[in-house]
Amino acid sequence: MQETETAGGWLTRDELRDARDRVPILYVNLVPVRVDERSQVTRIGVLLRASQEGDVGTIAHELVSGRVLYHERLRDAVLRHIERDLGPMALPQVPIAPQPFAIAEYFPTPGVTPFHDPRQHAVALAYVVVVMGDCAPQGDSLNLAWLTPAEAAALAATPDMAGGHGVLLRQALAHLGHAV
Amino acid sequence: MQETETAGGWLTRDELRDARDRVPILYVNLVPVRVDERSQVTRIGVLLRASQEGDVGTIAHELVSGRVLYHERLRDAVLRHIERDLGPMALPQVPIAPQPFAIAEYFPTPGVTPFHDPRQHAVALAYVVVVMGDCAPQGDSLNLAWLTPAEAAALAATPDMAGGHGVLLRQALAHLGHAV
Amino acid sequence: MQETETAGGWLTRDELRDARDRVPILYVNLVPVRVDERSQVTRIGVLLRASQEGDVGTIAHELVSGRVLYHERLRDAVLRHIERDLGPMALPQVPIAPQPFAIAEYFPTPGVTPFHDPRQHAVALAYVVVVMGDCAPQGDSLNLAWLTPAEAAALAATPDMAGGHGVLLRQALAHLGHAV
Amino acid sequence: MQETETAGGWLTRDELRDARDRVPILYVNLVPVRVDERSQVTRIGVLLRASQEGDVGTIAHELVSGRVLYHERLRDAVLRHIERDLGPMALPQVPIAPQPFAIAEYFPTPGVTPFHDPRQHAVALAYVVVVMGDCAPQGDSLNLAWLTPAEAAALAATPDMAGGHGVLLRQALAHLGHAV
C-alpha cells in the first residue's frame, strides 16, 4: 500500500480499502523522458520493480504510477511520484497544462478496458514528464532503464508490462509522434 | 447527494461522506452544445438550478456535472449525467476520445484553484458534448438555457456561475476556437 | 493532381508546382470511423487506392487525405475530402474543435520524419471523423474497407500503408484509447 | 517580409507573394512563458512591435509569430522564431509533442474567423513555449513585456492586440488552466 506510506500513513490501510470499495481512485501515470536540445525525446524511463498488481513476488516493467492524495494538486502528485521513484535529483519538468495525453481506466474486472488493477477501480491521468537531472531508482524499484523510443515500443509490445502499462507507453510514443 | 440517488442508493450518504474525507472524488463536467452541419457550435446549454455548492436555496447557472461511480466507464458517466439533466431524448454524442479539454481541480478550501466545492476535493474531467435531440431539464434543474457563444462568454464573466463553472465555460469556448 | 481538379482547376499544375517548391503545403489527414451508441469506435475506414506516392500503377491502403485550398476553412476542407473519397451520403461529423490529434510532417526527403511525400513538403493536420451515413468509394478509390480496431492495428503494422499512413493510423488508435 | 529575410533571402518577395496568392501559408504562433518550480506559469511574454498587420507605422502588442519555411521541421521553426524575437539566450523549451493547443486560421477577409491577416490566408499552429534564459527583444521588436496571467488576460481583452492575437492569448491562458 505504497501510496499510503508515501502519504505519511495518515490514511490507514482499512480506510483506503473502504474508499477503494466505494469510489474510483484517482491516479497519475507518468512517462519519464529525456530530450535533446530541440525537445525531441531520446530516452524513455521504465522501472523494473516489484509488481503493483498485488501478486507479491513478481517483477514487471512499469511506468511511474501513484495515487493522488486528498487535497493534493495534480502537479504536486506528479512531482511527488517522480521523486519517489526516480529520486530527489531527477529535476522533473511538470507539464505546464493539466490536460493529460491519455486517460487510463483500470478496472478490477479484466477485459473491461485494456487496463487492469485487481485492487481497485482506478482512473489515471497520464503525462509525459521531462527529467533533466540524475535519476536513481528508489523504494521498491529494482532498476531504471532508459530506452530509446524504438526499444520502448518493442518492450511495450511484450507481456512484460502488465496491467496495461504497455498500452499506455505505446499511447505516449504515438502522442510524441514516434512510430509505434 | 444527487449522484448517490442516481446510483440507486447503493452508496449511503455516510459511506460517500467517508470517502469524501479520504480521497479526491472523480467527476465529469459537461458542456452540452448544439452544432450546425459543419460542426460549428451554435448554442451552449447552461442549467439554471438549485446550487450544488451546498448552500441549499440558492439558484445558480451551472454546467452539467456529476460523480463517476465505482466500476463505471467514463463514457457511461457522461451519458448518465447528460440524460439525468437534459432528459432521455437528448441524444448526446459522447466524445470519441477520452482526453478531456480541461481538468478542473475543486478544493474545499477556496483560492487553491479557480474551482471550489465546499463538500469535497473533486477532480473533474471536462468534455464538450454535442446533443442532437430534444432536451428537457430534469430533476432539480429549473431551466435549461441555450446560449449563443457570445451570450455564454458574457454569462461566464459574471458571478452567476459559481464554483468555477464560469471559468470552465470560458475554457470550453476557448477550446472550441471562439473569442472569449 | 487530384486536389487541383477538386478545386475546379483554378490553380494550374504549374502554379501548384511552383508553390510546392517554395512553401510547405497544408493538408488534412482524416481517419473515418463508425461508432456505437456510446461513441466507442467500432470500425475504421481505410481506402484501397492508386498510390498518391507518385509511382503510378501501385496500389496502397491509405487514409483520406487532401490539400487545404486558398481561403478554405479547415472544417470545409475536412468535409470536402471526406465527401470526395466516401461520397456525398457519408454524413461526416467534423470535429467540433480545430486541434488535431496529431501533426504529420511529410518531407520529400525520406527519413526526416516517419512521413514521406516525394512531391512536396506537406504538413497535415490529422483528425478522426465519425461518419454516420452510407459511404461509397469515389474517384480513384478502388475500395473502402471498414476494419475493426484490431484489424486496423494489424494493417498499420504492415508496409501496405505507405508514406507514414500506417504510423498515423496507429497514432489515431492510440488517441482513441485502443491497444495498438 | 521578415520571415523571408530570416530565411536568408532564398525566397524572393515575388516568389513569396505568388505563393501567398495560391495556397494557405503555414505559421507558428508562440506564447513565451516563465514558470515556477512546479511548472505553474508565472509570466507571459508579449512583444511591443511594429504591427505585422501591414499598416506600417502602427504599434501593437503581439505574440511571437512567424512562417514555417520549406523543408523546415516545426520544432526548428519554433526555435528559430523564439530566438529571432527573444534573442539567442532565451533557452526555449520546444513542446515535446507536436499537437498545438490551438489552430488559428488567418483570413485576408475580416470576419471569417476571429483571426485576420490582410497579407494572406495563413494557418498558424499555436504553442506555449517555456523560456528559461535571458530574453532581449530583437529585430523590429521595440520591447518585451512579461505580464502576470491576470495582466495578460486584461491586455488580451483590449484592442491593442490586433489580428486575433488577443483571442489566441486568451486561448493559451484557458489551456493553461487560468481564469480568463
Coordinates of C-alpha atoms in Angstrom, one line a residue, chain D residues 58-170:
Chain D
T58 CA 1.3 51.4 -36.1
I59 CA 2.5 49.7 -32.8
A60 CA 0.8 46.7 -31.4
H61 CA 1.2 44.1 -28.7
E62 CA 1.9 40.8 -30.4
L63 CA 2.7 37.2 -29.8
V64 CA 5.8 35.6 -31.3
S65 CA 4.8 34.6 -34.8
G66 CA 6.4 33.5 -38.0
R67 CA 6.3 31.4 -41.1
V68 CA 7.4 27.8 -41.4
L69 CA 9.9 27.5 -44.2
Y70 CA 10.2 25.0 -47.0
H71 CA 11.8 21.7 -45.6
E72 CA 11.8 23.1 -42.1
R73 CA 10.7 21.0 -39.1
L74 CA 8.0 22.6 -37.0
R75 CA 10.3 22.4 -33.9
D76 CA 13.0 24.1 -35.8
A77 CA 10.6 26.9 -36.8
V78 CA 9.6 27.3 -33.1
L79 CA 13.3 27.6 -32.0
R80 CA 14.1 30.0 -34.9
H81 CA 11.3 32.4 -34.3
I82 CA 11.7 32.5 -30.5
E83 CA 15.4 33.2 -30.9
R84 CA 14.6 35.8 -33.6
D85 CA 12.3 37.7 -31.3
L86 CA 13.7 37.0 -27.8
G87 CA 17.4 36.6 -28.6
P88 CA 19.9 33.7 -28.7
M89 CA 20.0 33.4 -24.8
A90 CA 16.3 32.7 -24.3
L91 CA 16.8 29.0 -23.9
P92 CA 13.3 28.0 -25.1
Q93 CA 11.9 24.6 -24.3
V94 CA 10.2 23.4 -27.5
P95 CA 7.0 21.4 -26.7
I96 CA 7.8 17.7 -26.7
A97 CA 4.6 16.8 -28.6
P98 CA 3.6 18.4 -32.0
Q99 CA -0.1 18.9 -31.2
P100 CA -0.8 22.6 -30.9
F101 CA -3.0 24.0 -28.1
A102 CA -4.9 25.9 -30.8
I103 CA -5.1 26.4 -34.6
A104 CA -5.6 30.0 -35.8
E105 CA -7.0 30.4 -39.3
Y106 CA -6.0 33.9 -40.5
F107 CA -8.0 35.1 -43.5
P108 CA -7.3 38.2 -45.6
T109 CA -11.1 38.8 -45.4
P110 CA -12.0 40.2 -41.9
G111 CA -14.8 38.3 -40.0
V112 CA -14.4 34.8 -41.4
T113 CA -12.7 33.8 -38.2
P114 CA -11.5 35.8 -35.1
F115 CA -8.1 36.0 -36.9
H116 CA -7.2 38.4 -39.7
D117 CA -4.1 38.9 -41.8
P118 CA -4.6 41.3 -44.8
R119 CA -1.5 39.8 -46.5
Q120 CA -2.6 36.3 -46.8
H121 CA -4.5 33.2 -45.8
A122 CA -2.3 31.8 -43.0
V123 CA -2.9 28.8 -40.8
A124 CA -0.9 29.0 -37.5
L125 CA -0.1 26.2 -35.1
A126 CA -0.1 27.7 -31.6
Y127 CA 2.3 26.6 -28.9
V128 CA 3.1 27.7 -25.4
V129 CA 6.9 27.8 -25.1
V130 CA 8.7 27.9 -21.7
V131 CA 11.8 30.1 -21.8
M132 CA 14.5 29.6 -19.2
G133 CA 17.1 32.1 -20.2
D134 CA 17.6 35.8 -20.7
C135 CA 15.3 37.4 -23.2
A136 CA 16.1 40.6 -25.1
P137 CA 13.8 41.8 -27.9
Q138 CA 15.4 41.6 -31.3
G139 CA 14.8 43.0 -34.8
D140 CA 11.8 45.2 -35.1
S141 CA 10.6 44.4 -31.6
L142 CA 10.6 47.6 -29.5
N143 CA 10.0 45.9 -26.2
L144 CA 9.2 42.7 -24.4
A145 CA 6.7 42.8 -21.5
W146 CA 6.5 39.9 -19.0
L147 CA 2.9 40.0 -17.8
T148 CA 1.2 38.1 -15.0
P149 CA -1.6 35.8 -16.2
A150 CA -4.1 38.4 -14.9
E151 CA -2.3 41.2 -16.7
A152 CA -2.2 39.1 -19.9
A153 CA -5.9 38.4 -19.6
A154 CA -6.6 42.1 -19.2
L155 CA -4.4 43.1 -22.2
A156 CA -5.9 40.3 -24.3
A157 CA -9.4 41.9 -23.8
T158 CA -8.2 45.2 -25.3
P159 CA -8.0 46.1 -29.0
D160 CA -4.2 46.5 -28.5
M161 CA -3.6 43.0 -29.7
A162 CA -4.6 43.1 -33.3
G163 CA -5.4 40.4 -35.8
G164 CA -6.7 38.0 -33.2
H165 CA -3.6 37.7 -31.0
G166 CA -5.7 38.7 -28.1
V167 CA -8.1 35.8 -28.8
L168 CA -5.1 33.4 -29.1
L169 CA -3.6 34.7 -25.8
R170 CA -6.9 34.0 -24.0

